[in-house]
Coordinates of C-alpha atoms and ligand atoms in Angstrom, one line a residue:
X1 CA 5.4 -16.6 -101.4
X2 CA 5.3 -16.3 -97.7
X3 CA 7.5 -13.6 -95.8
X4 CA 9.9 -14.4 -93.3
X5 CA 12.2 -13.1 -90.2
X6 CA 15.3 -14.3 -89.0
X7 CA 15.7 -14.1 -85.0
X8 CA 19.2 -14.2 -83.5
X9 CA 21.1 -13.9 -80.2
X10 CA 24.7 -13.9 -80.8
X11 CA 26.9 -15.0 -77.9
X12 CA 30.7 -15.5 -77.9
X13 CA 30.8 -18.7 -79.4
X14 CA 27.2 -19.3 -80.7
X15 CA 24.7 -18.0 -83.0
X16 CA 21.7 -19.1 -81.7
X17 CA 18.7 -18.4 -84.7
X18 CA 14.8 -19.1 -85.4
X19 CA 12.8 -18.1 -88.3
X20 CA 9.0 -17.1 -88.1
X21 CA 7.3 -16.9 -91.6
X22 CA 3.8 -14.8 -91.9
X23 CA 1.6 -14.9 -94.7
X24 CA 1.4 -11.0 -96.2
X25 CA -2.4 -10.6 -95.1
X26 CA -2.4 -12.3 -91.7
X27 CA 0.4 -11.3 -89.5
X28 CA 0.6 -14.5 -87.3
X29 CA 3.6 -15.6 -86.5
X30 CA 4.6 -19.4 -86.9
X31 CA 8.1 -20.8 -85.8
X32 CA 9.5 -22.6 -88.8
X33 CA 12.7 -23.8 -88.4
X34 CA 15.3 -23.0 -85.3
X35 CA 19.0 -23.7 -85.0
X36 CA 22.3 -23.2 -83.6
X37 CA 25.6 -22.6 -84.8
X38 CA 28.0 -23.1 -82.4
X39 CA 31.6 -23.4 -81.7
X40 CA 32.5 -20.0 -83.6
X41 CA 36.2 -19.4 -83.3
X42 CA 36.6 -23.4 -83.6
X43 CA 34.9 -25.9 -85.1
X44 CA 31.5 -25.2 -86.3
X45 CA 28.6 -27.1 -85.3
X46 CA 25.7 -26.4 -87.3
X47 CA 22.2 -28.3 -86.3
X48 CA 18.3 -27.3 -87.8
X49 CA 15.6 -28.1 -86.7
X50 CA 12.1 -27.6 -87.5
X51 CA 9.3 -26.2 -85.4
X52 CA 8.3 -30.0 -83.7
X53 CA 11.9 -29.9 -82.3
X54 CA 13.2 -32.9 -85.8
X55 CA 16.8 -32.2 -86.4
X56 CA 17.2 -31.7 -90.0
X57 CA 20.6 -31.3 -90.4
X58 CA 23.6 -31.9 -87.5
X59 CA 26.6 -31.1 -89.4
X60 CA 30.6 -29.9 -88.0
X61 CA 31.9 -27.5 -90.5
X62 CA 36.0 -27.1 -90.1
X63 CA 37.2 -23.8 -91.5
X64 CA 40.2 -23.1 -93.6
X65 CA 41.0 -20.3 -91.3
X66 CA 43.8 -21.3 -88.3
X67 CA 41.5 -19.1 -86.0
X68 CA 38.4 -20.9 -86.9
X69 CA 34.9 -19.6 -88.7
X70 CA 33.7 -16.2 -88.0
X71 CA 30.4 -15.1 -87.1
X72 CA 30.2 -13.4 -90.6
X73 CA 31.5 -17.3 -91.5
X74 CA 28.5 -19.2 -89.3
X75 CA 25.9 -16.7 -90.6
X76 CA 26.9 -17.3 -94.5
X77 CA 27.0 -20.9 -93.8
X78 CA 22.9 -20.5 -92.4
X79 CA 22.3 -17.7 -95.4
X80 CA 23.2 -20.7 -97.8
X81 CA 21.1 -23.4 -96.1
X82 CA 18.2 -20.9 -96.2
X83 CA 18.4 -20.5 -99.7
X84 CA 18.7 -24.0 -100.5
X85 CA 16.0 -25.2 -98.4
X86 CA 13.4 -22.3 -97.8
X87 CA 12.8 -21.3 -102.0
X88 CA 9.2 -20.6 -100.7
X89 CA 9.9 -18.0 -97.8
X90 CA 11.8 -14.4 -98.2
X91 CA 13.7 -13.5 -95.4
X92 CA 12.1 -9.3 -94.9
X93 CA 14.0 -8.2 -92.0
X94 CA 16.1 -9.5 -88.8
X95 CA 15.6 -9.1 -85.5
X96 CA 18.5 -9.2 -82.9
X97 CA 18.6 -9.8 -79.2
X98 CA 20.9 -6.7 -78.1
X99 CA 21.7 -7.1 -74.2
X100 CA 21.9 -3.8 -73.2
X101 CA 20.0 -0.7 -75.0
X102 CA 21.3 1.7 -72.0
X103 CA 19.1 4.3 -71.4
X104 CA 18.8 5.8 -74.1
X105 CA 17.4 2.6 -76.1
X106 CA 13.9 2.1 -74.5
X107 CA 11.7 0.2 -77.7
X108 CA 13.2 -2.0 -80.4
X109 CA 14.9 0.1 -83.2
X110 CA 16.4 -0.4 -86.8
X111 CA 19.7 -1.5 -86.3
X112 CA 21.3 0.8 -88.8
X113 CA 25.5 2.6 -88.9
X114 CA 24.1 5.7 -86.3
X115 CA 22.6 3.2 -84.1
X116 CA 25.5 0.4 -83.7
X117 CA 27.4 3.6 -83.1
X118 CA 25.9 4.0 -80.4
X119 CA 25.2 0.8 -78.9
X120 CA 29.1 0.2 -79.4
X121 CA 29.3 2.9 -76.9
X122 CA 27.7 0.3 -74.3
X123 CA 30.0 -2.8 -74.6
X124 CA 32.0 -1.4 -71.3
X125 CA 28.5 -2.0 -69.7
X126 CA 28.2 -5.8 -70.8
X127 CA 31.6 -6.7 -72.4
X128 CA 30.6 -10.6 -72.4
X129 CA 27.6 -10.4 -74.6
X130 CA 27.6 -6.7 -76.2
X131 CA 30.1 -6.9 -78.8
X132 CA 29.0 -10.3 -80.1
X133 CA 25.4 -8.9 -80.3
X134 CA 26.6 -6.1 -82.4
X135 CA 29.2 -8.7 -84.2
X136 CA 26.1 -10.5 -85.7
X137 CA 24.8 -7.0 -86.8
X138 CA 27.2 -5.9 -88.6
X139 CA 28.4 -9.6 -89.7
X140 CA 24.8 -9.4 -91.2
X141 CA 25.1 -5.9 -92.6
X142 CA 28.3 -6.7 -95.1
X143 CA 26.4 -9.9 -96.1
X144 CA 23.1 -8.0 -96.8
X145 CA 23.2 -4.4 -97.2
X146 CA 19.7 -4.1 -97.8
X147 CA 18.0 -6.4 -95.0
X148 CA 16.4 -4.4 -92.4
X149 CA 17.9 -5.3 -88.5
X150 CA 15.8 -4.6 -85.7
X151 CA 17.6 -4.6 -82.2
X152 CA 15.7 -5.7 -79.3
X153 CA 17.0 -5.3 -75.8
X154 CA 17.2 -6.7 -72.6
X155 CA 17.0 -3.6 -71.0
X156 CA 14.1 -1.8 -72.1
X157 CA 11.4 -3.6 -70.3
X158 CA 12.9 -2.3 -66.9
X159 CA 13.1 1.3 -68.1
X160 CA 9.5 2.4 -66.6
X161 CA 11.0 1.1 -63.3
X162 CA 10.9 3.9 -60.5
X163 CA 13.9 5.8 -60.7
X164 CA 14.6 4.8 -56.6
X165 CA 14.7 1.5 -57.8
X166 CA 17.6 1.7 -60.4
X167 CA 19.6 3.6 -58.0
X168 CA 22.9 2.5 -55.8
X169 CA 23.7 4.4 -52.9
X170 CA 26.8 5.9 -54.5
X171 CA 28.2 9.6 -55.5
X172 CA 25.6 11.3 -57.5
X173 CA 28.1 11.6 -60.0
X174 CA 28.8 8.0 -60.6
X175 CA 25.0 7.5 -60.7
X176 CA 24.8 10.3 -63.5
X177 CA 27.6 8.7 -65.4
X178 CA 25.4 5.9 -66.2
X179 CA 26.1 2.9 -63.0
X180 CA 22.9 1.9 -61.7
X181 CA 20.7 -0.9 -61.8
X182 CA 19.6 -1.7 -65.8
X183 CA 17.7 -5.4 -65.4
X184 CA 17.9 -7.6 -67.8
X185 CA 15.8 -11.0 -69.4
X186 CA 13.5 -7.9 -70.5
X187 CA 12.1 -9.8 -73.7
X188 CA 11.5 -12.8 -71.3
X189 CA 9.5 -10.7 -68.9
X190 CA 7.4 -8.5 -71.6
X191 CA 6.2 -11.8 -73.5
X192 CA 5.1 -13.3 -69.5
X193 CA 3.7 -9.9 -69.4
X194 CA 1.9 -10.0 -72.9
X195 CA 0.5 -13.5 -72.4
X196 CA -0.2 -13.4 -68.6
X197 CA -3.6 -12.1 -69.0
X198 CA -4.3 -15.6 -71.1
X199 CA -4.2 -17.4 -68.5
X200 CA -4.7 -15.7 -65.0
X201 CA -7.4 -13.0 -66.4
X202 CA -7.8 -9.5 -64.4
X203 CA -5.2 -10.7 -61.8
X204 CA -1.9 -10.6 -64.6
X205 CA -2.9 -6.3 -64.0
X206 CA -2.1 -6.6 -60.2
X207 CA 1.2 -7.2 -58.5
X208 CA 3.2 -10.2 -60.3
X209 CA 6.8 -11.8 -59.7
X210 CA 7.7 -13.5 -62.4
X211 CA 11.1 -15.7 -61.8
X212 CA 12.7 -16.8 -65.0
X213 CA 15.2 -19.5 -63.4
X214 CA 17.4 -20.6 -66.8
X215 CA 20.9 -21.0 -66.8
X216 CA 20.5 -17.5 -66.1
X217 CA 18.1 -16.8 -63.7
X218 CA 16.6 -13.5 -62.2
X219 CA 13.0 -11.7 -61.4
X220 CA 11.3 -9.2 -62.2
X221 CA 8.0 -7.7 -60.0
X222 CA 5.3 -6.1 -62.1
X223 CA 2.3 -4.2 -61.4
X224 CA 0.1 -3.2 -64.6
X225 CA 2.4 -5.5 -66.1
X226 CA 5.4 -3.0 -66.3
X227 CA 8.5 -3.7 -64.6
X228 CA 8.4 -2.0 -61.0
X229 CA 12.0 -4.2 -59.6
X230 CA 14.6 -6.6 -60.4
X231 CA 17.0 -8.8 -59.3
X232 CA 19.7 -8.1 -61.8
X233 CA 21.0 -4.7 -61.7
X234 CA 24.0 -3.0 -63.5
X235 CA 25.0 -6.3 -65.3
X236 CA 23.3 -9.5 -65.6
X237 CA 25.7 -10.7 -62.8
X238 CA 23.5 -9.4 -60.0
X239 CA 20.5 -11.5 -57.8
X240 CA 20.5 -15.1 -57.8
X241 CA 23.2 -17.5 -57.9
X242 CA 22.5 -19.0 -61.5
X243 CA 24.7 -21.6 -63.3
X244 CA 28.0 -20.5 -63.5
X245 CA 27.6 -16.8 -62.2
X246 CA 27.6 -16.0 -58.2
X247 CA 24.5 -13.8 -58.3
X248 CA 24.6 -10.5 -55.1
X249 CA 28.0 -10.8 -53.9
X250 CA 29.3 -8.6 -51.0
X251 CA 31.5 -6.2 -52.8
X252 CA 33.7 -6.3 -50.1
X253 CA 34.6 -10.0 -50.9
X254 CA 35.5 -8.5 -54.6
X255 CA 38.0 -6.2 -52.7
X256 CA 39.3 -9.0 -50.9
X257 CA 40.0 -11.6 -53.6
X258 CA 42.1 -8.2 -55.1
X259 CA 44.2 -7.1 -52.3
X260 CA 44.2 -10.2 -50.2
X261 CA 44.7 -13.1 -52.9
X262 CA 46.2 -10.4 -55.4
X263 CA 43.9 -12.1 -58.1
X264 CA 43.4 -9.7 -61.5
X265 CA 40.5 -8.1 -63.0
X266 CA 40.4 -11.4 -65.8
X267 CA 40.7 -13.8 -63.4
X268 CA 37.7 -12.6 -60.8
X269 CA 35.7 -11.9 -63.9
X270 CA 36.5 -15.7 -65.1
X271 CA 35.6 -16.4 -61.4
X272 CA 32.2 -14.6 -60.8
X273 CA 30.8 -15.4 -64.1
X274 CA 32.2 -18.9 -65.2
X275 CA 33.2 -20.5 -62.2
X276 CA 30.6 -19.9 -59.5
X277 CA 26.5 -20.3 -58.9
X278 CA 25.4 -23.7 -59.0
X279 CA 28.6 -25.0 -60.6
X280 CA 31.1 -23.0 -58.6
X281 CA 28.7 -24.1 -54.9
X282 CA 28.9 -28.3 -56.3
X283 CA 31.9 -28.8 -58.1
X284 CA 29.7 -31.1 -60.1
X285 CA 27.7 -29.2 -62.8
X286 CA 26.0 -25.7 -64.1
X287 CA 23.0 -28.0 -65.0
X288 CA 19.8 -28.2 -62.7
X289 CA 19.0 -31.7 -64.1
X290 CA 22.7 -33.5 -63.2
X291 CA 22.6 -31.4 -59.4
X292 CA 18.6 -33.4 -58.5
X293 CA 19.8 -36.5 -59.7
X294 CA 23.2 -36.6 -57.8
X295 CA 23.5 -38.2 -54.3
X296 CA 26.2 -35.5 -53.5
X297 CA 26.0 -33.0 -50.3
X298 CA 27.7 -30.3 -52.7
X299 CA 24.9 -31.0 -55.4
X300 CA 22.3 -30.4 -52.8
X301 CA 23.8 -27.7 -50.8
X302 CA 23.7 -26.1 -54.3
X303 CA 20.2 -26.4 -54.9
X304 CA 19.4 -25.3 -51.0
X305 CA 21.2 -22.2 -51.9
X306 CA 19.3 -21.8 -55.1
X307 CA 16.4 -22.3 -53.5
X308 CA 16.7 -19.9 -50.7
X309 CA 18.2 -17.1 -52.8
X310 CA 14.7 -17.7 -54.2
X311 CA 13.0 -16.9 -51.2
X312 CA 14.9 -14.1 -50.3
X313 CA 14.0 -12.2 -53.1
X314 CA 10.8 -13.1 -53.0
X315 CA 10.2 -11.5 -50.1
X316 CA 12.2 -8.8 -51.2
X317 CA 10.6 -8.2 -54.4
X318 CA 6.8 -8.8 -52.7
X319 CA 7.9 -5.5 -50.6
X320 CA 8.7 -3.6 -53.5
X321 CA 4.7 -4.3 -55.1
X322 CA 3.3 -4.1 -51.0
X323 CA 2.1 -8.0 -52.0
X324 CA 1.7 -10.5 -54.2
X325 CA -1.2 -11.6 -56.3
X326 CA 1.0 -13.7 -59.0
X327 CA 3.9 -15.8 -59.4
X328 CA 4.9 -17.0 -62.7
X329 CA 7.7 -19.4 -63.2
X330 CA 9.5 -19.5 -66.7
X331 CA 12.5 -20.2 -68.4
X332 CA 14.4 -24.2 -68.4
X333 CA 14.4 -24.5 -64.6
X334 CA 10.9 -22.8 -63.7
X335 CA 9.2 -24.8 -67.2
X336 CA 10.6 -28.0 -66.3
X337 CA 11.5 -28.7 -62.4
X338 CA 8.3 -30.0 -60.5
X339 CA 10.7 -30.0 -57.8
X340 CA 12.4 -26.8 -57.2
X341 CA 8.7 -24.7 -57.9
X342 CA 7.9 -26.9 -55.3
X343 CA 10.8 -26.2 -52.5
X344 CA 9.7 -22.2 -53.3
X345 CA 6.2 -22.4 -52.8
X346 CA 6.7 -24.6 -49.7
X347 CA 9.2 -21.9 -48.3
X348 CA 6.8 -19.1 -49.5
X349 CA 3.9 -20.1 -47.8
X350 CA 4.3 -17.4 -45.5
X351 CA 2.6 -15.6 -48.4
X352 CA -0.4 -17.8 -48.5
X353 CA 0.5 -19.8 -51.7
X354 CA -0.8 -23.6 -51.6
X355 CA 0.7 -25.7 -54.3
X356 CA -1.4 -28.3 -56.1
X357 CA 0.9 -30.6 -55.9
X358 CA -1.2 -32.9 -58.7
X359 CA -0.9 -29.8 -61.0
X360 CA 2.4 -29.2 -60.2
X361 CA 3.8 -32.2 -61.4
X362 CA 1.8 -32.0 -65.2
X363 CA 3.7 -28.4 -65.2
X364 CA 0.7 -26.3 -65.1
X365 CA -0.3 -24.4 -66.5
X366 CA -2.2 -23.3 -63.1
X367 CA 0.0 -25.1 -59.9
X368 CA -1.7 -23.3 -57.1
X369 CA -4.8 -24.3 -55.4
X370 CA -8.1 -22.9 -56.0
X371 CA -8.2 -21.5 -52.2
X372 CA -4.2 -20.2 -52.8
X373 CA -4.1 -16.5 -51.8
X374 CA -1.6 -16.2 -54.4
X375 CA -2.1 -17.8 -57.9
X376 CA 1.0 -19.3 -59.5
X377 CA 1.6 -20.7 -63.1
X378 CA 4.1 -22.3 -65.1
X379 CA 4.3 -20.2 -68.5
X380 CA 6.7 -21.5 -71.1
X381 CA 8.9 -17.8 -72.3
X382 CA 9.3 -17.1 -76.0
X383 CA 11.7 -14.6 -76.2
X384 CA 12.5 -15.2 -80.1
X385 CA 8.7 -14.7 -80.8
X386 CA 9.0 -11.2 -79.0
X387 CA 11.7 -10.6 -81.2
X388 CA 10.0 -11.9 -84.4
X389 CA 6.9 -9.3 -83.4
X390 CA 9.1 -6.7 -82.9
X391 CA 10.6 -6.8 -86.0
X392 CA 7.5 -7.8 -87.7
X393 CA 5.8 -4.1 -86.2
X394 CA 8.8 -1.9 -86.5
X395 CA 9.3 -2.7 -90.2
X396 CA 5.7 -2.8 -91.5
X397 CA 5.3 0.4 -89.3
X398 CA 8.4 2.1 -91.7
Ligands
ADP1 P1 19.4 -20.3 -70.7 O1 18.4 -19.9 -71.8 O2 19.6 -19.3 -69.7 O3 20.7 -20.9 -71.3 P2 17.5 -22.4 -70.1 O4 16.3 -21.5 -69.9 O5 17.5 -23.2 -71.3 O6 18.8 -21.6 -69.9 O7 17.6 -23.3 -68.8 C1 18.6 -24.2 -68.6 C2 18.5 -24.8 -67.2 O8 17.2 -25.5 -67.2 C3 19.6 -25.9 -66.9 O9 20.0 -25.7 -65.6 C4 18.8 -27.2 -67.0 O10 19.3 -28.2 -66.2 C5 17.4 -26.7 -66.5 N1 16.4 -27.7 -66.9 C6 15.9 -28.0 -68.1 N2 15.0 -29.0 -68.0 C7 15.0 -29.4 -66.7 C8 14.2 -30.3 -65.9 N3 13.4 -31.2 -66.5 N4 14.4 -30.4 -64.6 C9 15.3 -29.5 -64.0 N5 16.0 -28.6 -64.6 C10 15.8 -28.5 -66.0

């Protein structure tokens, strides 16, 4: 019987899972089967598929419960369709996407009562995705005593970052106390980071920005492939404008929309994460794909805006690594839009980058010219797989 692990990142409302399965004496990893259950506090909606993207099951699940299914609920429901439908794989361990490992948390650890302790101790740092990280957990835990949890984090890849890097030029005290700059999309950036030398040989060693532009978006400069800067800082509301969440804001405007428009805590945290970036700019739509296909000015001052945060911290983040050998692009936006890796090489060409335009369009995986002084690539992220090894390592190590 093959071995398996179960992958999840646990939002507020979705349980989002893969499962690798390894044979005992070869420790490749092959996806299986990924899913979703969503709509936790509601109705469920539970969709499979396998590895070749084939839905094999799209189903709504309505609870008994008046405030809906659980995550302890969703996760029985997939527990059940794994043991119906996978007799021939064993499910050794689970490996979590934990946003925030603070500093303390640098590698992936075993997710056991000492440990959530502690990482409880972080939800003031990232109240929106913390606790349901840690919900899944322990949701897990009372379902399967005995199933090893790994937590990965977000954080961890930006620890080695310079220490003048995490800093904000506040009262040594409040630095102390734990409010500096953290990063975030760390699993993203380590698997760019692990696989970069595939591709773009002795130069993945040199000095890299890597932009992983999702529905979250940020970047991350590397040289020796460790994590030297960042665009997101003490939460992942920091850097670019993304889909719903303003990106670098002038604090001062957060003290104005207080005192001035007497708005509450709720309501400009509704407002900078939910209500803002590429929605907030168009009144249209979050999604990259709906903002290039509209004819509206509000659609395309959007993207302009998107595009020139971009370069901005580009150039920003080219300072920070004295120049640029690499740029990566990664994640939904960078994988997928031709068209917006296009508008940031043509504004970074300044730096020397020459976009084949022909290469461009067939999404890489090389998009620069031969005679570019900068290479750039289009590398699809894996951040479950990152997961999967981690867990994989940490438990066979134990
Ligand atoms: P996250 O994991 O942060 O939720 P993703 O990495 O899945 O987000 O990226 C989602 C974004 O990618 C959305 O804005 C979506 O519109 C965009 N996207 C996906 N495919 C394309 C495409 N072909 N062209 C432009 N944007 C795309």
């Amino acid at each position: 019987m093959n071995e398996g692990i179960l992958v999840l990142n646990s939002g507020s409302s979705s349980i989002k899972f893969s499962i690798f399965s390894y044979e005992r004496e070869n420790c490749n990893l092959n996806l299986v089967y990924k899913g979703e259950a969503e709509g936790i506090q509601s109705q469920l909606h539970f969709v499979v598929t396998d590895a070749s993207a084939t839905k094999l099951i799209d189903k709504r699940i309505k609870g008994k419960k008046a405030e809906g299914l659980s995550h302890e609920d969703a996760l029985r429901i997939l527990r059940q369709w794994l043991d119906t439908n996978m007799a021939d794989l064993k499910i050794v361990a689970a490996g979590h996407r934990v946003v925030h490992g603070g500093d303390y948390f640098t590698k992936p650890v075993i997710a056991d009562t000492t440990v959530i302790a502690e990482l409880e101790k972080l939800v003031p740092l990232a109240p929106l995705h913390q606790p349901h990280n840690l919900a899944a957990i322990k949701a897990l835990a009372s379902l399967h005593p005995d199933l090893p949890q790994v937590a990965c984090f977000d954080t961890a890849f930006h620890v080695a970052q310079p220490p003048v890097a995490k800093e904000f030029a506040i009262p040594r005290r409040l630095s102390e106390s734990g409010i500096k700059r953290y990063g975030f999309h760390g699993l993203s950036y380590e698997y760019i980071a692990k696989a970069l030398p595939k591709f773009a040989g002795a130069e993945a060693d040199g000095r890299v920005i890597v932009a992983h532009l999702g529905n979250g978006a940020s970047m991350c400069a590397m040289k020796d492939r460790q994590s030297v800067a960042t665009t997101m800082g003490f939460t992942a509301l920091d850097g670019l404008p993304m889909g719903t969440r303003s990106g670098s804001i002038d604090p001062g405007v957060i003290l104005y929309l207080m005192s001035e428009l007497e708005m509450g805590i709720d309501e400009v945290t509704e407002l900078l994460y939910y209500k803002s970036g590429l929605l907030g700019v168009s009144g249209i739509s979050n999604d990259m794909r709906e903002l290039l296909e509209s004819n509206s000015p509000h659609a395309a001052r959007a993207i302009d805006l998107f595009v020139y945060r971009i370069g901005r911290e580009l150039g920003s983040l080219c300072a920070s690594l004295g120049g640029l050998d690499a740029l990566v692009f990664t994640a939904g936006i960078g994988e997928h839009s031709e068209a917006i890796r296009k508008r940031v090489c043509e504004d970074a060409n300044w730096l020397g980058i020459s976009l084949d335009e022909h290469a461009n369009v067939k999404n890489g995986p090389m998009v620069s010219k031969d005679n570019s002084g900068v290479s750039v690539w289009v590398i699809p992220t894996d951040e479950e797989l990152m997961i999967a090894e981690h867990t994989y390592n940490l438990i066979n190590k134990n």
